[in-house]
Amino acid sequence: MAAPELLSEHACFGGVQRFYQHASNEIGLPMRFSVYLPPQALHAKVASVVYLAGLTCTEETFMMKAGAQRVAAQLGLALITPDTSPRGAGVVGETESWDFGVGAGFYLDATVAPWSKHYRMESYITAELLPLLAQALPLDGQRIGIFGHSMGGHGALTLALRHPGLFQSVSALAPICAPTQCPWGHKALRGYLGADPSVWAQHDASALMCQRSSAPFPGGILIDQGLADKFLAEQLHPELFEAACAQAGQPLTLRRHEGYDHGYYFVASFVADHLAHHARALS
């Protein structure tokens, strides 16, 4: 497994913010990602939290907008942010919509041509990127959490549920909780996976949780949702995930916040709580 190429690095709260590129076997194209290493990583392997960004974002968005590094440095957590899709796949139509194609990989492996050749974000993250980083950086491969925002919140919840044991903690900010029941999800799941709704359900956090007979994360899941979020009613459906958790006996803290919208001012307002949630689980 070839070492990733360091594109830039920046001293940050006693640690270092880095941006990388590497040749991905799973994607079949160069992929970029970012890593924040806290000062504790100078002396020992540290726990890490994967952050999955939302529609139109890149590997830079969270690191530049969320203000997470100060808290990560205090808690001794590394932060990992992959890009949101392949870049340069050359698929016809991949740049025509902001909610499908480039910047909108939905953290799954496409099964429908022509998307299936390169749009393999689930396998990229779980089978390639995390092992690569555990090999290349001072990260403890047994202590990994995952969280995300919007499309990335969908990704965090579904990857955590689909890969038992890989992630020890999970949380989300304004996640797409039931993509089988919203326009964003219908567009993405049909486009990447075909027309069979039973296949779609395998990438729907609410449907996946409904299949559980016990709590996959007994330490709890944290979700924050702004009530002034213009996407809440039509696209996000946290109440469906809330009901699924109740059915499965999964502890869930779902916090609803008056006045907060869908953007990074919302993310920045609550990111410290999410990092603390992961630090408790990963300590």
PDB file of C-alpha atoms in Angstrom, residues 46-191:
ATOM      1  CA  VAL A  46      -4.242   8.380  19.183  1.00  0.00           C
ATOM      2  CA  ALA A  47      -7.914   7.648  18.649  1.00  0.00           C
ATOM      3  CA  SER A  48      -9.453   9.141  15.524  1.00  0.00           C
ATOM      4  CA  VAL A  49     -12.824  10.351  14.333  1.00  0.00           C
ATOM      5  CA  VAL A  50     -13.848  10.201  10.679  1.00  0.00           C
ATOM      6  CA  TYR A  51     -15.973  13.134   9.526  1.00  0.00           C
ATOM      7  CA  LEU A  52     -18.094  12.723   6.395  1.00  0.00           C
ATOM      8  CA  ALA A  53     -19.067  16.007   4.761  1.00  0.00           C
ATOM      9  CA  GLY A  54     -22.292  16.848   2.963  1.00  0.00           C
ATOM     10  CA  LEU A  55     -23.365  17.579  -0.594  1.00  0.00           C
ATOM     11  CA  THR A  56     -20.994  19.784  -2.667  1.00  0.00           C
ATOM     12  CA  CYS A  57     -18.264  19.697   0.008  1.00  0.00           C
ATOM     13  CA  THR A  58     -14.654  18.516  -0.272  1.00  0.00           C
ATOM     14  CA  GLU A  59     -12.000  17.156   2.072  1.00  0.00           C
ATOM     15  CA  GLU A  60     -11.244  20.791   3.040  1.00  0.00           C
ATOM     16  CA  THR A  61     -14.692  22.049   4.053  1.00  0.00           C
ATOM     17  CA  PHE A  62     -14.928  20.708   7.590  1.00  0.00           C
ATOM     18  CA  MET A  63     -11.320  21.465   8.458  1.00  0.00           C
ATOM     19  CA  MET A  64     -11.699  25.085   7.344  1.00  0.00           C
ATOM     20  CA  LYS A  65     -15.222  25.878   8.620  1.00  0.00           C
ATOM     21  CA  ALA A  66     -16.066  23.800  11.695  1.00  0.00           C
ATOM     22  CA  GLY A  67     -13.444  25.024  14.165  1.00  0.00           C
ATOM     23  CA  ALA A  68     -12.901  21.467  15.339  1.00  0.00           C
ATOM     24  CA  GLN A  69      -9.114  21.386  15.688  1.00  0.00           C
ATOM     25  CA  ARG A  70      -8.983  23.330  18.974  1.00  0.00           C
ATOM     26  CA  VAL A  71     -11.292  20.805  20.652  1.00  0.00           C
ATOM     27  CA  ALA A  72      -9.593  17.814  19.004  1.00  0.00           C
ATOM     28  CA  ALA A  73      -6.242  19.031  20.346  1.00  0.00           C
ATOM     29  CA  GLN A  74      -7.642  19.251  23.873  1.00  0.00           C
ATOM     30  CA  LEU A  75      -9.186  15.786  23.645  1.00  0.00           C
ATOM     31  CA  GLY A  76      -6.274  14.111  21.874  1.00  0.00           C
ATOM     32  CA  LEU A  77      -8.362  13.071  18.874  1.00  0.00           C
ATOM     33  CA  ALA A  78      -7.204  12.856  15.272  1.00  0.00           C
ATOM     34  CA  LEU A  79      -9.698  14.043  12.646  1.00  0.00           C
ATOM     35  CA  ILE A  80     -10.010  12.378   9.232  1.00  0.00           C
ATOM     36  CA  THR A  81     -12.055  13.836   6.387  1.00  0.00           C
ATOM     37  CA  PRO A  82     -12.245  12.151   2.965  1.00  0.00           C
ATOM     38  CA  ASP A  83     -13.581  13.848  -0.135  1.00  0.00           C
ATOM     39  CA  THR A  84     -17.289  13.420  -0.864  1.00  0.00           C
ATOM     40  CA  SER A  85     -16.944  11.622  -4.210  1.00  0.00           C
ATOM     41  CA  PRO A  86     -14.478  10.643  -6.915  1.00  0.00           C
ATOM     42  CA  ARG A  87     -13.150  13.502  -9.033  1.00  0.00           C
ATOM     43  CA  GLY A  88     -12.439  13.181 -12.732  1.00  0.00           C
ATOM     44  CA  ALA A  89     -14.280   9.923 -13.372  1.00  0.00           C
ATOM     45  CA  GLY A  90     -15.558  11.306 -16.660  1.00  0.00           C
ATOM     46  CA  VAL A  91     -19.040   9.860 -16.238  1.00  0.00           C
ATOM     47  CA  VAL A  92     -21.534  11.626 -18.504  1.00  0.00           C
ATOM     48  CA  GLY A  93     -23.777  13.814 -16.349  1.00  0.00           C
ATOM     49  CA  GLU A  94     -21.691  13.646 -13.190  1.00  0.00           C
ATOM     50  CA  THR A  95     -21.364  17.439 -12.964  1.00  0.00           C
ATOM     51  CA  GLU A  96     -24.911  18.358 -14.011  1.00  0.00           C
ATOM     52  CA  SER A  97     -26.528  18.234 -10.545  1.00  0.00           C
ATOM     53  CA  TRP A  98     -25.315  19.463  -7.172  1.00  0.00           C
ATOM     54  CA  ASP A  99     -27.047  16.555  -5.405  1.00  0.00           C
ATOM     55  CA  PHE A 100     -25.843  13.653  -7.582  1.00  0.00           C
ATOM     56  CA  GLY A 101     -22.453  12.773  -9.060  1.00  0.00           C
ATOM     57  CA  VAL A 102     -19.409  14.897  -8.218  1.00  0.00           C
ATOM     58  CA  GLY A 103     -19.550  16.021  -4.600  1.00  0.00           C
ATOM     59  CA  ALA A 104     -22.450  13.667  -3.926  1.00  0.00           C
ATOM     60  CA  GLY A 105     -21.144  10.108  -3.644  1.00  0.00           C
ATOM     61  CA  PHE A 106     -23.529   9.245  -0.775  1.00  0.00           C
ATOM     62  CA  TYR A 107     -20.899   6.993   0.854  1.00  0.00           C
ATOM     63  CA  LEU A 108     -22.013   3.818  -0.891  1.00  0.00           C
ATOM     64  CA  ASP A 109     -20.698   1.550  -3.654  1.00  0.00           C
ATOM     65  CA  ALA A 110     -22.616   2.118  -6.870  1.00  0.00           C
ATOM     66  CA  THR A 111     -23.796  -1.059  -8.592  1.00  0.00           C
ATOM     67  CA  VAL A 112     -25.228   0.470 -11.793  1.00  0.00           C
ATOM     68  CA  ALA A 113     -23.040   1.305 -14.796  1.00  0.00           C
ATOM     69  CA  PRO A 114     -21.386   3.680 -15.490  1.00  0.00           C
ATOM     70  CA  TRP A 115     -21.245   4.780 -11.835  1.00  0.00           C
ATOM     71  CA  SER A 116     -20.113   1.402 -10.529  1.00  0.00           C
ATOM     72  CA  LYS A 117     -16.578   1.697 -11.927  1.00  0.00           C
ATOM     73  CA  HIS A 118     -15.434   4.620  -9.777  1.00  0.00           C
ATOM     74  CA  TYR A 119     -18.214   5.586  -7.358  1.00  0.00           C
ATOM     75  CA  ARG A 120     -17.191   3.239  -4.529  1.00  0.00           C
ATOM     76  CA  MET A 121     -17.037   5.511  -1.510  1.00  0.00           C
ATOM     77  CA  GLU A 122     -18.113   2.899   1.051  1.00  0.00           C
ATOM     78  CA  SER A 123     -15.339   0.460   0.187  1.00  0.00           C
ATOM     79  CA  TYR A 124     -12.902   3.329  -0.244  1.00  0.00           C
ATOM     80  CA  ILE A 125     -13.402   4.557   3.307  1.00  0.00           C
ATOM     81  CA  THR A 126     -13.830   1.271   5.148  1.00  0.00           C
ATOM     82  CA  ALA A 127     -11.465  -1.042   3.246  1.00  0.00           C
ATOM     83  CA  GLU A 128      -8.792   1.317   1.907  1.00  0.00           C
ATOM     84  CA  LEU A 129      -8.500   4.718   3.555  1.00  0.00           C
ATOM     85  CA  LEU A 130      -8.702   3.650   7.199  1.00  0.00           C
ATOM     86  CA  PRO A 131      -6.167   0.790   6.838  1.00  0.00           C
ATOM     87  CA  LEU A 132      -3.874   3.126   4.897  1.00  0.00           C
ATOM     88  CA  LEU A 133      -3.946   5.745   7.632  1.00  0.00           C
ATOM     89  CA  ALA A 134      -3.438   3.214  10.409  1.00  0.00           C
ATOM     90  CA  GLN A 135      -0.308   2.110   8.572  1.00  0.00           C
ATOM     91  CA  ALA A 136       1.015   5.564   7.661  1.00  0.00           C
ATOM     92  CA  LEU A 137       0.146   7.688  10.717  1.00  0.00           C
ATOM     93  CA  PRO A 138       0.196   7.367  14.538  1.00  0.00           C
ATOM     94  CA  LEU A 139      -3.457   6.326  14.720  1.00  0.00           C
ATOM     95  CA  ASP A 140      -4.934   3.547  16.838  1.00  0.00           C
ATOM     96  CA  GLY A 141      -6.857   1.381  14.374  1.00  0.00           C
ATOM     97  CA  GLN A 142      -8.945  -0.091  17.211  1.00  0.00           C
ATOM     98  CA  ARG A 143     -10.318   3.279  18.358  1.00  0.00           C
ATOM     99  CA  ILE A 144     -12.233   4.945  15.528  1.00  0.00           C
ATOM    100  CA  GLY A 145     -15.438   6.953  15.641  1.00  0.00           C
ATOM    101  CA  ILE A 146     -17.474   8.365  12.774  1.00  0.00           C
ATOM    102  CA  PHE A 147     -19.758  11.363  12.351  1.00  0.00           C
ATOM    103  CA  GLY A 148     -20.944  13.623   9.578  1.00  0.00           C
ATOM    104  CA  HIS A 149     -23.280  16.328   8.365  1.00  0.00           C
ATOM    105  CA  SER A 150     -26.314  16.016   6.057  1.00  0.00           C
ATOM    106  CA  MET A 151     -25.334  13.494   3.347  1.00  0.00           C
ATOM    107  CA  GLY A 152     -22.331  12.781   5.554  1.00  0.00           C
ATOM    108  CA  GLY A 153     -24.593  12.186   8.538  1.00  0.00           C
ATOM    109  CA  HIS A 154     -26.376   9.591   6.416  1.00  0.00           C
ATOM    110  CA  GLY A 155     -22.978   8.110   5.613  1.00  0.00           C
ATOM    111  CA  ALA A 156     -21.868   8.037   9.236  1.00  0.00           C
ATOM    112  CA  LEU A 157     -25.017   6.293  10.441  1.00  0.00           C
ATOM    113  CA  THR A 158     -25.154   3.765   7.614  1.00  0.00           C
ATOM    114  CA  LEU A 159     -21.454   2.889   7.603  1.00  0.00           C
ATOM    115  CA  ALA A 160     -21.514   2.460  11.379  1.00  0.00           C
ATOM    116  CA  LEU A 161     -24.500   0.117  11.119  1.00  0.00           C
ATOM    117  CA  ARG A 162     -23.240  -1.750   8.041  1.00  0.00           C
ATOM    118  CA  HIS A 163     -19.744  -2.413   9.430  1.00  0.00           C
ATOM    119  CA  PRO A 164     -20.163  -3.735  12.989  1.00  0.00           C
ATOM    120  CA  GLY A 165     -17.026  -3.377  15.068  1.00  0.00           C
ATOM    121  CA  LEU A 166     -15.215  -0.999  12.738  1.00  0.00           C
ATOM    122  CA  PHE A 167     -16.438   2.142  14.501  1.00  0.00           C
ATOM    123  CA  GLN A 168     -16.731   2.355  18.283  1.00  0.00           C
ATOM    124  CA  SER A 169     -18.845   5.516  18.270  1.00  0.00           C
ATOM    125  CA  VAL A 170     -21.199   7.373  15.938  1.00  0.00           C
ATOM    126  CA  SER A 171     -22.989  10.716  15.790  1.00  0.00           C
ATOM    127  CA  ALA A 172     -24.482  13.031  13.168  1.00  0.00           C
ATOM    128  CA  LEU A 173     -25.476  16.624  12.488  1.00  0.00           C
ATOM    129  CA  ALA A 174     -28.669  17.165  10.479  1.00  0.00           C
ATOM    130  CA  PRO A 175     -28.364  13.743   8.834  1.00  0.00           C
ATOM    131  CA  ILE A 176     -30.447  12.352   5.991  1.00  0.00           C
ATOM    132  CA  CYS A 177     -32.015   9.715   8.237  1.00  0.00           C
ATOM    133  CA  ALA A 178     -34.281   7.907   5.754  1.00  0.00           C
ATOM    134  CA  PRO A 179     -33.036   8.327   2.166  1.00  0.00           C
ATOM    135  CA  THR A 180     -35.585   5.822   0.881  1.00  0.00           C
ATOM    136  CA  GLN A 181     -38.249   8.358   1.838  1.00  0.00           C
ATOM    137  CA  CYS A 182     -36.888  11.686   0.552  1.00  0.00           C
ATOM    138  CA  PRO A 183     -36.122  13.258  -2.854  1.00  0.00           C
ATOM    139  CA  TRP A 184     -32.359  13.436  -2.340  1.00  0.00           C
ATOM    140  CA  GLY A 185     -32.309   9.770  -1.431  1.00  0.00           C
ATOM    141  CA  HIS A 186     -34.568   8.644  -4.266  1.00  0.00           C
ATOM    142  CA  LYS A 187     -32.350  10.398  -6.795  1.00  0.00           C
ATOM    143  CA  ALA A 188     -29.093   9.041  -5.409  1.00  0.00           C
ATOM    144  CA  LEU A 189     -30.200   5.514  -4.573  1.00  0.00           C
ATOM    145  CA  ARG A 190     -31.960   4.992  -7.899  1.00  0.00           C
ATOM    146  CA  GLY A 191     -29.040   6.460  -9.812  1.00  0.00           C
TER     147      GLY A 191
END
